[in-house]
Coordinates of C-alpha atoms in Angstrom, one line a residue:
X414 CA 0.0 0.0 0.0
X415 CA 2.8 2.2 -0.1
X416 CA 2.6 3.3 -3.2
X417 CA -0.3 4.6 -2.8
X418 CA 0.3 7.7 -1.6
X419 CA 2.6 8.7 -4.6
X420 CA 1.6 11.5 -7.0
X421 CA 0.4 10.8 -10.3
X422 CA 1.6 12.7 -12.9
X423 CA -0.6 15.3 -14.5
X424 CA -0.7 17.0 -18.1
X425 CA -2.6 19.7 -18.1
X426 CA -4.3 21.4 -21.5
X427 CA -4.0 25.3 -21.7
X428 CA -5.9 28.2 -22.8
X429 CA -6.5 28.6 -26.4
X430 CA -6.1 31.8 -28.0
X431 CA -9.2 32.8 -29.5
X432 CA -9.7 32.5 -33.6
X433 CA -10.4 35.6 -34.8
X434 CA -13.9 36.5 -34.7
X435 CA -14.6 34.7 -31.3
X436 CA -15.7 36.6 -28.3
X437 CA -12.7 36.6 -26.0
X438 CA -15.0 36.9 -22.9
X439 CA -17.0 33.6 -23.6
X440 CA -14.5 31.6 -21.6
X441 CA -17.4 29.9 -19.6
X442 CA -19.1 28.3 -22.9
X443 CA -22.2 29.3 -20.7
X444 CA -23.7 30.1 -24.3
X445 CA -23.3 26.8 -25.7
X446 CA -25.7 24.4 -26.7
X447 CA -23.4 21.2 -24.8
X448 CA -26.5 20.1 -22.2
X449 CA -24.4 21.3 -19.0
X450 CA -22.3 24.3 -18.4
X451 CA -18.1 24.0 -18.2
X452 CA -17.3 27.0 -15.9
X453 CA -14.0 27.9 -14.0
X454 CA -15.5 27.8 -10.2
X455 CA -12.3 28.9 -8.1
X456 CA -12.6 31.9 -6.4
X457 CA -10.2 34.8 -6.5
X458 CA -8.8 33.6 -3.5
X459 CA -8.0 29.8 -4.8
X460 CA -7.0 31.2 -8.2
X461 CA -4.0 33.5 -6.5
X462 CA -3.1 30.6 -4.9
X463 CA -2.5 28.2 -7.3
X464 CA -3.1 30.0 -10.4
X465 CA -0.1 33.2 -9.6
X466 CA 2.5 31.7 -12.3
X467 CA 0.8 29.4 -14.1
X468 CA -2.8 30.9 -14.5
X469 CA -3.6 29.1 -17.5
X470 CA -3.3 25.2 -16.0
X471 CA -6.9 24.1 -15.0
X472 CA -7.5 20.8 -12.9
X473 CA -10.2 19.0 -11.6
X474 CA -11.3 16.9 -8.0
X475 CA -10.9 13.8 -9.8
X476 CA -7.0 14.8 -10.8
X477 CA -6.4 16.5 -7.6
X478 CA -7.2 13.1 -6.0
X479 CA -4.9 11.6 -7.8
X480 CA -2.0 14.3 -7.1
X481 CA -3.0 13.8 -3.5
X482 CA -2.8 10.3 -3.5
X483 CA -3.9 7.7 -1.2
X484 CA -2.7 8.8 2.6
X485 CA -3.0 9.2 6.7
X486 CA -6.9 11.1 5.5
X487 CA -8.6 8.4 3.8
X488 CA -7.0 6.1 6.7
X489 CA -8.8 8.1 8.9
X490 CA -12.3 8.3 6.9
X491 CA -12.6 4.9 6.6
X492 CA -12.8 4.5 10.2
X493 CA -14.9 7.1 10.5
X494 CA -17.1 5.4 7.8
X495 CA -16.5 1.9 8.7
X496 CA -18.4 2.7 12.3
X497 CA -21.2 3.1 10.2
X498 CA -20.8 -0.3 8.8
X499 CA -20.4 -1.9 12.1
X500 CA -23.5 -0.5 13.6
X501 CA -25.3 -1.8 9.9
X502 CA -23.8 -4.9 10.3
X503 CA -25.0 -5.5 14.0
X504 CA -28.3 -4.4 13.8
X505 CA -29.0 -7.0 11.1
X506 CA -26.9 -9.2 12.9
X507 CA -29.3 -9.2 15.4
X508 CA -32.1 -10.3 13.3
X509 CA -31.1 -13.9 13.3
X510 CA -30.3 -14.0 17.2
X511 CA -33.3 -12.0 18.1
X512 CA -36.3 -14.1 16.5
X513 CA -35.1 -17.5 18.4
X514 CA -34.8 -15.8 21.8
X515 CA -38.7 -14.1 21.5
X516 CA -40.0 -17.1 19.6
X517 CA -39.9 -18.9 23.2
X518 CA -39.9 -15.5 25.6
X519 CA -43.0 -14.2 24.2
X520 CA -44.1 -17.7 23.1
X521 CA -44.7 -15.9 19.6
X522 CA -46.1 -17.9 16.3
X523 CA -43.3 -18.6 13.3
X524 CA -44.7 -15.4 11.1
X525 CA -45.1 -13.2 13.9
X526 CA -41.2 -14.1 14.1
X527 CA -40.7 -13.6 10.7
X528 CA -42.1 -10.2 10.9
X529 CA -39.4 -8.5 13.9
X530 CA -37.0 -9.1 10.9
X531 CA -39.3 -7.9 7.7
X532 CA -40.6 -4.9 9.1
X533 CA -36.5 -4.1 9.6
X534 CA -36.3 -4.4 6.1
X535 CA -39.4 -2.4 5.0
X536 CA -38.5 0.8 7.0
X537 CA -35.2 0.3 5.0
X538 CA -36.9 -0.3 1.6
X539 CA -38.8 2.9 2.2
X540 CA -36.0 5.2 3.4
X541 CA -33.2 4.2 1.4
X542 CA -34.2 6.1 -1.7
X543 CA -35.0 8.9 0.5
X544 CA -32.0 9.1 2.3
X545 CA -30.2 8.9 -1.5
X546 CA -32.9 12.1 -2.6
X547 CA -31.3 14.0 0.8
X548 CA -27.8 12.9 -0.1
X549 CA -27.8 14.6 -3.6
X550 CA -29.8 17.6 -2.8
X551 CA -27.8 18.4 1.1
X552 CA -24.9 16.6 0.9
X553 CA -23.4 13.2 1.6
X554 CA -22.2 14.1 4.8
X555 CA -25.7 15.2 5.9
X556 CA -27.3 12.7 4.7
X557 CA -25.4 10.4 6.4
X558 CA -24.8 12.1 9.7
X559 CA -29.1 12.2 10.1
X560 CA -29.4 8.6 9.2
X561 CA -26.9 7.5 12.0
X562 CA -28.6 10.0 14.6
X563 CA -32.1 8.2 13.5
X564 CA -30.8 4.8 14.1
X565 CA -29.5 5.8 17.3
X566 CA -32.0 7.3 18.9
X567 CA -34.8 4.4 17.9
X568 CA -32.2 1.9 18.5
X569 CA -32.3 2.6 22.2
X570 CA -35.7 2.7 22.6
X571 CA -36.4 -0.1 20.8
X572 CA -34.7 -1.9 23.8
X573 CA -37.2 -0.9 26.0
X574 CA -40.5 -2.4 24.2
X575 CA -42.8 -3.3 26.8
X576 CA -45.3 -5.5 23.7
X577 CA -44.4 -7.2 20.4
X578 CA -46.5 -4.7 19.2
X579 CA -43.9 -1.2 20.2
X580 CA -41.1 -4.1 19.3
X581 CA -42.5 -4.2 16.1
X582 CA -43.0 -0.4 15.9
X583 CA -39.5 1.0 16.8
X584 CA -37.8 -1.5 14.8
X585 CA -39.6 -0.8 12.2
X586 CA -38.3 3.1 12.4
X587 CA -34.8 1.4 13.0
X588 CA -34.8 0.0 9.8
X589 CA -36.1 3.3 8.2
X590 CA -32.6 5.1 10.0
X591 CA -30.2 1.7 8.2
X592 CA -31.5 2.5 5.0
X593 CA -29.3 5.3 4.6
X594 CA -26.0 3.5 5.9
X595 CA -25.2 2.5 2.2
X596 CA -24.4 6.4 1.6
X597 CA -21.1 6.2 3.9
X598 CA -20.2 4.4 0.7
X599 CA -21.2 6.5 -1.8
X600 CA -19.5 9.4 0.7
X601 CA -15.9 7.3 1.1
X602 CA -15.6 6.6 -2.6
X603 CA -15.5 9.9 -3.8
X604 CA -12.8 10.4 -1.6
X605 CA -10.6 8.1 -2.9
X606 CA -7.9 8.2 -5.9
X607 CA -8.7 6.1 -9.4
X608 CA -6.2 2.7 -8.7
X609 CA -7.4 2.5 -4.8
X610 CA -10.9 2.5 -5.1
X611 CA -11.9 -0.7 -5.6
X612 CA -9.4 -2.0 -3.2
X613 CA -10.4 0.5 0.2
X614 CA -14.3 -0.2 -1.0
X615 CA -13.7 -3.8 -0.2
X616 CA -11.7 -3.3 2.8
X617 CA -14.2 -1.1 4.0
X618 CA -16.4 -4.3 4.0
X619 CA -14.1 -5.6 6.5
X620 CA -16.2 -3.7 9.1
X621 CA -19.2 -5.1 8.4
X622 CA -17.8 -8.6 8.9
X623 CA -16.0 -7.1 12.5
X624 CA -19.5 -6.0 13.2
X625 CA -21.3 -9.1 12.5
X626 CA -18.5 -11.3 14.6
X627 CA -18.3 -8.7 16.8
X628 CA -22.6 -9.1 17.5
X629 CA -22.0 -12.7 17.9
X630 CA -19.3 -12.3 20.6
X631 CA -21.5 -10.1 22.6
X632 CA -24.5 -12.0 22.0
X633 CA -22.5 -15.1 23.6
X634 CA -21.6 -12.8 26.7
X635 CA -24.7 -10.6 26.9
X636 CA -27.6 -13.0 26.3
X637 CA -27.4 -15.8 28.8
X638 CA -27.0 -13.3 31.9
X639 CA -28.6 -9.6 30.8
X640 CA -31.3 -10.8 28.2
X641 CA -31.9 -9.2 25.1
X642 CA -32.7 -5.9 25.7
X643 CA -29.2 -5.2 26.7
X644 CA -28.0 -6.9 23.5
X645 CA -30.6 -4.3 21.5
X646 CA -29.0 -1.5 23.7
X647 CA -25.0 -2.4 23.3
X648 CA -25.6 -2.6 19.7
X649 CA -25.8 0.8 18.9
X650 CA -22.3 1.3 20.5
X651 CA -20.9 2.0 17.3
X652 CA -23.3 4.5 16.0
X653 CA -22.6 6.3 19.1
X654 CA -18.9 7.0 18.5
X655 CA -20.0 7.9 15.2
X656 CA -22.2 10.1 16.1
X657 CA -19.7 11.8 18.5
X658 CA -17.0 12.1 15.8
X659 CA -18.9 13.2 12.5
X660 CA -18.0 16.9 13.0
X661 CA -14.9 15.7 12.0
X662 CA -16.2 13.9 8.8
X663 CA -16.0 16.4 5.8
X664 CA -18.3 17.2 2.6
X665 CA -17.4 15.2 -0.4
X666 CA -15.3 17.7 -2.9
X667 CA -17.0 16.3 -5.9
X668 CA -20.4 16.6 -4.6
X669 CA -19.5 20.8 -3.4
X670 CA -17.9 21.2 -6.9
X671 CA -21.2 20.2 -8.7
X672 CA -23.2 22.8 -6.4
X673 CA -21.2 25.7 -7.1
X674 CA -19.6 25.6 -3.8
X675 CA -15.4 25.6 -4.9
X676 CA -14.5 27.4 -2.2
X677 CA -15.1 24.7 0.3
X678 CA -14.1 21.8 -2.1
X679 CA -10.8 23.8 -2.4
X680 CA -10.8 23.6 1.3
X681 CA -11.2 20.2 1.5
X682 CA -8.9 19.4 -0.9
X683 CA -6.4 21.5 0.9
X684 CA -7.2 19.6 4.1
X685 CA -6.5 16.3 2.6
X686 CA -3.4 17.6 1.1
X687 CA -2.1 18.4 4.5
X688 CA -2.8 15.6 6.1
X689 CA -1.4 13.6 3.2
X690 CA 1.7 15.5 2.9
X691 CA 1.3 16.0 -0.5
X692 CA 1.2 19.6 -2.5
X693 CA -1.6 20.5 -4.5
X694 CA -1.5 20.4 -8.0
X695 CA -1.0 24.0 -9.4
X696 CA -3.8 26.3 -11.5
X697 CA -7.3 26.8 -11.4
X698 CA -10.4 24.1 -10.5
X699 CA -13.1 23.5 -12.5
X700 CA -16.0 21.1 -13.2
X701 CA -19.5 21.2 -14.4
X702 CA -21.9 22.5 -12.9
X703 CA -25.4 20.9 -11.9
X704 CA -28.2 22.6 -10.8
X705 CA -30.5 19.4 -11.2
X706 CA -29.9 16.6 -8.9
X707 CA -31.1 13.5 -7.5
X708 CA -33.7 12.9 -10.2
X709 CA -35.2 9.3 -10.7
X710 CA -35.7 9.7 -14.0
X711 CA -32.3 10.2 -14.8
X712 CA -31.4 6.5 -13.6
X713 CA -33.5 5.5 -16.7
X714 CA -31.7 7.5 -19.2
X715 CA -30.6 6.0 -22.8
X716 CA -27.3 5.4 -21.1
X717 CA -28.0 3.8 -17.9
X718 CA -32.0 2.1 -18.6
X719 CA -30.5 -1.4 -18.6
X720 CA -27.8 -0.9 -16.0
X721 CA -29.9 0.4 -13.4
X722 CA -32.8 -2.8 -14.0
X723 CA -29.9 -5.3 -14.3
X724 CA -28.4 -3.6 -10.9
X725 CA -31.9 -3.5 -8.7
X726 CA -32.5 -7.0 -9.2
X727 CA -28.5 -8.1 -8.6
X728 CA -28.7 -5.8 -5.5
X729 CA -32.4 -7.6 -4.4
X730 CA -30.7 -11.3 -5.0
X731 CA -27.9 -10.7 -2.9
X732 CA -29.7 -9.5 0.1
X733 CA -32.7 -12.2 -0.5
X734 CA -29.8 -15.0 -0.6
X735 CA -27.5 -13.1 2.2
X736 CA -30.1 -12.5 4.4
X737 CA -31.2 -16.0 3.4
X738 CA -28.3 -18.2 4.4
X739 CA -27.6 -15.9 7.6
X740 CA -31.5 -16.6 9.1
X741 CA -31.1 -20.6 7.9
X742 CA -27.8 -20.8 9.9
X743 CA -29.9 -20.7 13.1
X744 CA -32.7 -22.1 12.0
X745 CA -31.0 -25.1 11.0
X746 CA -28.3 -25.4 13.7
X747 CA -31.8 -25.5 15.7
X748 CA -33.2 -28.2 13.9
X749 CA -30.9 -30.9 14.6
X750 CA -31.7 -34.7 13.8
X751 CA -35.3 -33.3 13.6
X752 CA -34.5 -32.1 10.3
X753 CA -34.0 -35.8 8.4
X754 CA -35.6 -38.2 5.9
X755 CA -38.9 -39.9 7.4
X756 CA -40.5 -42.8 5.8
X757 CA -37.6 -44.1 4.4
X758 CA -36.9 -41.3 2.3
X759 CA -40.2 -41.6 0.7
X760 CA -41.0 -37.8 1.8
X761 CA -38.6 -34.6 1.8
X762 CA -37.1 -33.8 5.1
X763 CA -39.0 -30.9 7.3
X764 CA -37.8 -28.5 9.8
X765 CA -40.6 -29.1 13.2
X766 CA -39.2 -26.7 15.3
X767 CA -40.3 -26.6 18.9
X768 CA -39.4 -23.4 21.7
X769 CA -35.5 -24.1 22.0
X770 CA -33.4 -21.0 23.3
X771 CA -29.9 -20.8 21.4
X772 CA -27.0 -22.7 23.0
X773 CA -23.9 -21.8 23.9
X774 CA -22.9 -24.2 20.7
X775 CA -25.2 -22.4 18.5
X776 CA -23.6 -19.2 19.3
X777 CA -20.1 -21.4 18.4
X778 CA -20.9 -22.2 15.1
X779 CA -22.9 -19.0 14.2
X780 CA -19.7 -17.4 15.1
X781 CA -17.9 -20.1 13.0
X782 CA -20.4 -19.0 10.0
X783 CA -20.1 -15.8 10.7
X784 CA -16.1 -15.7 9.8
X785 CA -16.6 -16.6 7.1
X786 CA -16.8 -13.2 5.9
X787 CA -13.1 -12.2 6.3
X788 CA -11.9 -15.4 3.1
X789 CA -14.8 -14.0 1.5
X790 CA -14.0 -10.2 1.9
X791 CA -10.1 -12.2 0.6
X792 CA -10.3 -13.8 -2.7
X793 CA -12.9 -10.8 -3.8
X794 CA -10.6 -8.4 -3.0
X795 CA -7.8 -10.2 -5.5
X796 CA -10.7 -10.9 -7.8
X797 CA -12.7 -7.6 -8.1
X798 CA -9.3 -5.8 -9.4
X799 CA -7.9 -8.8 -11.7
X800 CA -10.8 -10.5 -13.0
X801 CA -13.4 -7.7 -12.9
X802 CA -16.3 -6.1 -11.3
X803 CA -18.7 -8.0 -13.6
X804 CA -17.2 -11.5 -13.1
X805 CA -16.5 -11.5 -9.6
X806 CA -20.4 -10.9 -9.0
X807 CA -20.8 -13.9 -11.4
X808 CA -18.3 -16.1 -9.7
X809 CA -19.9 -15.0 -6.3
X810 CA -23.3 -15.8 -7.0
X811 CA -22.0 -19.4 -8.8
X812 CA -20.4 -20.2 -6.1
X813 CA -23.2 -19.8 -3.5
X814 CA -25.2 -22.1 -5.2
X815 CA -22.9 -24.6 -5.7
X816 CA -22.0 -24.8 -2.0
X817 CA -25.8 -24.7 -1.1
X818 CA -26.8 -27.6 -2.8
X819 CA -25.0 -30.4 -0.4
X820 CA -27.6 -29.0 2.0
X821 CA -30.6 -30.5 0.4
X822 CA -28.7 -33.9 1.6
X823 CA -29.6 -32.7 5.0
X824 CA -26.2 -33.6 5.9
X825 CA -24.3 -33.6 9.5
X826 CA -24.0 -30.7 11.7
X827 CA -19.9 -30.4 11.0
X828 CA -20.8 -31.3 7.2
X829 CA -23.3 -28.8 7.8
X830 CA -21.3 -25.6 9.4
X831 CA -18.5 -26.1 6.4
X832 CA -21.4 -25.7 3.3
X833 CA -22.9 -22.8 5.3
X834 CA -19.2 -21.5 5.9
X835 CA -18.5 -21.7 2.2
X836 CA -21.6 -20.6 1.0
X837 CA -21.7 -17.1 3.3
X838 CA -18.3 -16.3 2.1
X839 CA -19.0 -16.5 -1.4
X840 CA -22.4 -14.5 -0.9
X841 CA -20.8 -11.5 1.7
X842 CA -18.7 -11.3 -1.4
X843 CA -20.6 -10.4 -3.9
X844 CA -22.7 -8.3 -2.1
X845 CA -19.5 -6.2 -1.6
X846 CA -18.5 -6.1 -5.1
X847 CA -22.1 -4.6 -5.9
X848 CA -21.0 -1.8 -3.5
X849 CA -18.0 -0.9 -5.3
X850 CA -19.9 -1.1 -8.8
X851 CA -22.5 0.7 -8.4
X852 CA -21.3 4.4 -7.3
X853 CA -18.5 3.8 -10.1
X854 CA -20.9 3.2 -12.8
X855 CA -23.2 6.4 -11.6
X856 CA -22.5 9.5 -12.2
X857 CA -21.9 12.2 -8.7
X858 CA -25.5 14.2 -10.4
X859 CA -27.3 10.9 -9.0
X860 CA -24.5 8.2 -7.9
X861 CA -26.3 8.8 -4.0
X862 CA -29.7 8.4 -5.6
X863 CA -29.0 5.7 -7.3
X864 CA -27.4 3.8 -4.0
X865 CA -30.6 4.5 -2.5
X866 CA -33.1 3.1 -5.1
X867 CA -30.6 0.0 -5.2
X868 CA -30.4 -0.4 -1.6
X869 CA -34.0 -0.3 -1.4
X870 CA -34.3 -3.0 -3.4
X871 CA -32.0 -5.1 -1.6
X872 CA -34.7 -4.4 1.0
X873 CA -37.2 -6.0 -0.8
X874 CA -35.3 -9.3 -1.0
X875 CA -34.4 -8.8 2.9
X876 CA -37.7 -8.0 4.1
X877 CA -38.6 -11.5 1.6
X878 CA -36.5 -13.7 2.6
X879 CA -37.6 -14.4 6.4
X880 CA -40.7 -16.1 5.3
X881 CA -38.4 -18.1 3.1
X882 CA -36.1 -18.8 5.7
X883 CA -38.1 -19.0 8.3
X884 CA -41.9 -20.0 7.6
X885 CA -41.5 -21.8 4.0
X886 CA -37.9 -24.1 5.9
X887 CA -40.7 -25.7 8.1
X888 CA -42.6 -26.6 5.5
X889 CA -40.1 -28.1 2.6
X890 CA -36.6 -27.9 3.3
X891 CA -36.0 -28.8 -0.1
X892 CA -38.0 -25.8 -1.8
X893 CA -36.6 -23.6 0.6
X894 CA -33.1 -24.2 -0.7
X895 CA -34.1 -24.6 -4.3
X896 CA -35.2 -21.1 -4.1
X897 CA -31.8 -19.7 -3.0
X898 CA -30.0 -21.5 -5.5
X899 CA -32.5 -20.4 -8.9
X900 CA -31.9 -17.1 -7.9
X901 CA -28.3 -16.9 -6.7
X902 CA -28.4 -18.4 -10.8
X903 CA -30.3 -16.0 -12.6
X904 CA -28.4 -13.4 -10.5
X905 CA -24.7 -14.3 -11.9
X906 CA -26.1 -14.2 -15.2
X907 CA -27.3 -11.0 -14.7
X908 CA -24.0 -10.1 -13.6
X909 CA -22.6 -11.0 -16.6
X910 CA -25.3 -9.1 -18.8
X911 CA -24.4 -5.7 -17.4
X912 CA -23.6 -3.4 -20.0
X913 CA -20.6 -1.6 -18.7
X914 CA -17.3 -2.8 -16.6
X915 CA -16.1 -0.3 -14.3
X916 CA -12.5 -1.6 -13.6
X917 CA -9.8 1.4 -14.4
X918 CA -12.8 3.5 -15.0
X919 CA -12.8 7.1 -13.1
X920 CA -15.6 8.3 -11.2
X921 CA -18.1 10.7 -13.6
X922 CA -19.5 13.7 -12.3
X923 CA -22.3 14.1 -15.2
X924 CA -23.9 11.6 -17.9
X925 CA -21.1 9.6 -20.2
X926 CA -20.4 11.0 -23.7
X927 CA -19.7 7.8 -25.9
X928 CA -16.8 9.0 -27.4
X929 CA -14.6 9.6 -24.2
X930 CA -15.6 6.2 -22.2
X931 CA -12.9 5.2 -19.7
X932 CA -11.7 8.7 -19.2
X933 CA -12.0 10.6 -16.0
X934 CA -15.5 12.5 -15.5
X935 CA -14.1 16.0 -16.0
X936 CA -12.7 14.9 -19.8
X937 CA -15.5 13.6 -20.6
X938 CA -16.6 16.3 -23.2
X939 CA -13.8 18.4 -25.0
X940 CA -14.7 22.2 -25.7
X941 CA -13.7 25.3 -26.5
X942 CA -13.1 26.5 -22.7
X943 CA -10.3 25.2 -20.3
X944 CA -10.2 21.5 -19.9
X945 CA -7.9 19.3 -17.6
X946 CA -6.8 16.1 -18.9
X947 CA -4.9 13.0 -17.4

């Protein structure tokens, strides 16, 4: 990683001297018919700073990044960011540890169990394209910073439900706070330089696994003694400490840059120059300016129709089948030799589930199950910046269903704990390589937007999946599981249909222009007025 805070060199394109007959004031092109205006956007300030000697040299965020490189800031954003993940991670954690413990506490039928974990998901489902509208229109940082307070504050009191009914309630508005977790994403990338993007976005995923193992641990320690309403309390540790730190956490550049604000992406950039110990690169800044953001119907443009379907239903299969296999760890651990063949294998094998609290070995091999985010998190990282963005979601979503299908054996608990293991790690995968595609392949106008719309359909499959897991498991093990695997199928050919690969591809601040594909956002259209180029 040390080279990743070395400068990239930068050629820079200068002022033209006007033909004869052009208006040597129009430097702006605010009169030309291009669909978005080009304008310089440093102030008089920024300009005499950089700009004294060599007035002439332009630049943009996306160049600037890369002068600044990779350094001791985005080390200290990402832990910023990654408590966000943990405190995601362990409130859907507690999803699959929850349902057990209230199934016998509250004696509680199989879908009123089912529903503590959907109405998580629906709050989500309905939030997270909000929470992506009041990212683009406010900021990332605001958007982000409310989300966290939300989940905080309802996270708490959701410890103290006196019925199932308040239970079902505050979680409810829990889930409507997670939805907009998934911006800390969309936030962090545009932060980060062109050749460690896709790396940091997948170790930033190493949080959510720490907060998942993390939930187990304390689960282990917390439920047998305090109960559960501790273990609902503790959980929101992590959004605490965010909470208490995200003064610190700064606007994204690209996003002040598109509003007109220079003066504090200059700033920003400045900061993270510092803190880097790297200089900033010389001239003026510009970018284009957007006065329109954060507009659905822009997801469904000419360019990005097909992308955007293919991506909600990618995004819905890998929380349906992550979700799926989390929820069936316990349920099956549960089961034990009551889940088998009956009638000498004349009839599939069901799931009759009586009131049993999880064990101290449950919690073992839920932990066990749970690490197996970490090899997962491992070969995708490898894969996502040799093979592909594309591919890797394919191989991910192969691989799930090949390890899921020894289960319809309804093989040993050891036997049992390795398929899960595999499975989980293939799946926790994937659903990381979706994060790293999808702000890459959005433009900054609606990249947040478009994170919410996709998280929101990840919802969907989330808020789906416990009466999969949970109600249709006790009914035909073998259905159950054949639904995980057709879709984990149709998924990774999905995957494969996408109509544009992201790898080496800079992050766009406006709509792609055909003729400059692969280039960084700000070269993306060549005119008459200043122009920075890599």
């Amino acid at each position: 990683m040390d080279n990743w805070g070395k400068s990239t060199k930068i050629t820079y394109k200068r002022w033209k001297d006007p033909e004869p007959g052009d208006d040597v004031n129009d430097h702006s092109n605010e009169g030309r018919d291009t669909g978005e205006i080009c304008t310089i956007t440093s102030s008089v300030d920024s300009a005499s700073t950089y700009g004294s000697t060599q007035s002439e040299e332009t630049f943009t965020v996306d160049e600037a990044l890369e002068a600044i490189g990779f350094g001791w800031f985005q080390w200290k954003i990402s832990l910023l960011t990654g408590l966000s993940w943990i405190g995601d991670a362990m409130e859907m954690m507690i999803l699959s540890i929850l349902g057990p413990q209230l199934h016998c506490e509250w004696m509680l039928p199989g879908y009123k169990v089912a529903l503590i974990t959907s109405v998580v998901f629906i709050g989500m489902g309905i939030s997270s394209p909000v929470w992506g509208n009041v990212s683009d229109k406010f900021g990332r940082k605001v958007g982000l910073t409310l989300c966290m307070c939300w989940t905080l504050y309802y996270g708490i009191l959701s410890s103290f439900a006196p019925v199932y009914v308040w239970l079902l309630v505050l979680r409810g508005l829990v889930g409507f706070g997670i939805g907009g977790a998934p911006q800390s994403v969309t936030l962090y990338s545009e932060f980060l330089p062109l050749k460690t993007r896709g790396i940091c976005i997948m170790m930033i995923a190493a949080f959510w696994a720490i907060g998942a193992v993390f939930e187990v641990l304390m689960a282990l320690w917390v439920m047998p003694t305090l109960g559960w309403r501790w273990l609902l309390g503790l959980s929101t540790i992590p959004m605490a400490i965010f909470v208490s730190f995200c003064f610190w956490l700064p606007e994204s550049p690209r996003y002040d840059m598109l509003t007109g604000r220079s003066d504090k992406a200059i700033a920003t950039l400045e900061r993270i120059a510092k803190d880097n110990g790297k200089p900033m690169p010389q001239g003026r800044i510009i970018a284009y300016r957007q006065k329109e953001r954060g507009r659905i119907k822009d997801l469904f443009t000419a360019q990005y129709c097909s992308t955007t379907l293919l991506l909600w239903f990618i995004w819905f299969s890998n929380a349906f089948c992550y979700y799926g296999i989390v929820l069936l760890t316990t349920e099956m651990f549960q089961a034990g030799d009551d889940c088998g063949t009956t009638q000498q294998a004349k009839t599939e094998p069901s799931c009759k589930l009586e009131c049993k609290y999880l064990t101290s070995a449950d919690y073992k091999d839920l932990l066990w199950t749970t690490l197996a985010e970490f090899p997962g998190l491992l070969v995708i990282l490898l894969a996502v910046e040799y093979v592909g963005r594309k591919k890797s979601m394919a191989l991910c979503f192969f691989m799930f269903s090949l390890f899921v299908l020894p289960l319809f054996a309804c093989i040993g608990r050891t036997a049992l704990t390795i398929f899960i293991f595999l499975a989980r790690a293939f799946i926790s995968g994937g659903y990381q390589v979706v994060f790293v595609y999808t702000p890459e392949v959005f433009p900054t106008e609606n990249r947040a937007l478009a994170m919410g719309t996709c998280s929101a359909m990840a919802k969907v499959g989330a808020l789906i999946t416990p009466f999969v897991a949970q109600v249709l498991l006790r009914t035909s093990v073998y259905l159950t599981l054949a639904v995980y695997c057709a879709c984990s199928v149709v998924a990774g050919a999905a995957s494969m249909l996408l109509p544009i690969e992201t790898l080496g591809r800079g992050l766009r601040e406006t709509g792609p222009d055909p003729d400059t594909e692969g280039r960084t956002s700000a070269t993306n259209r060549q005119s008459n007025g200043p122009t920075a180029e890599q």
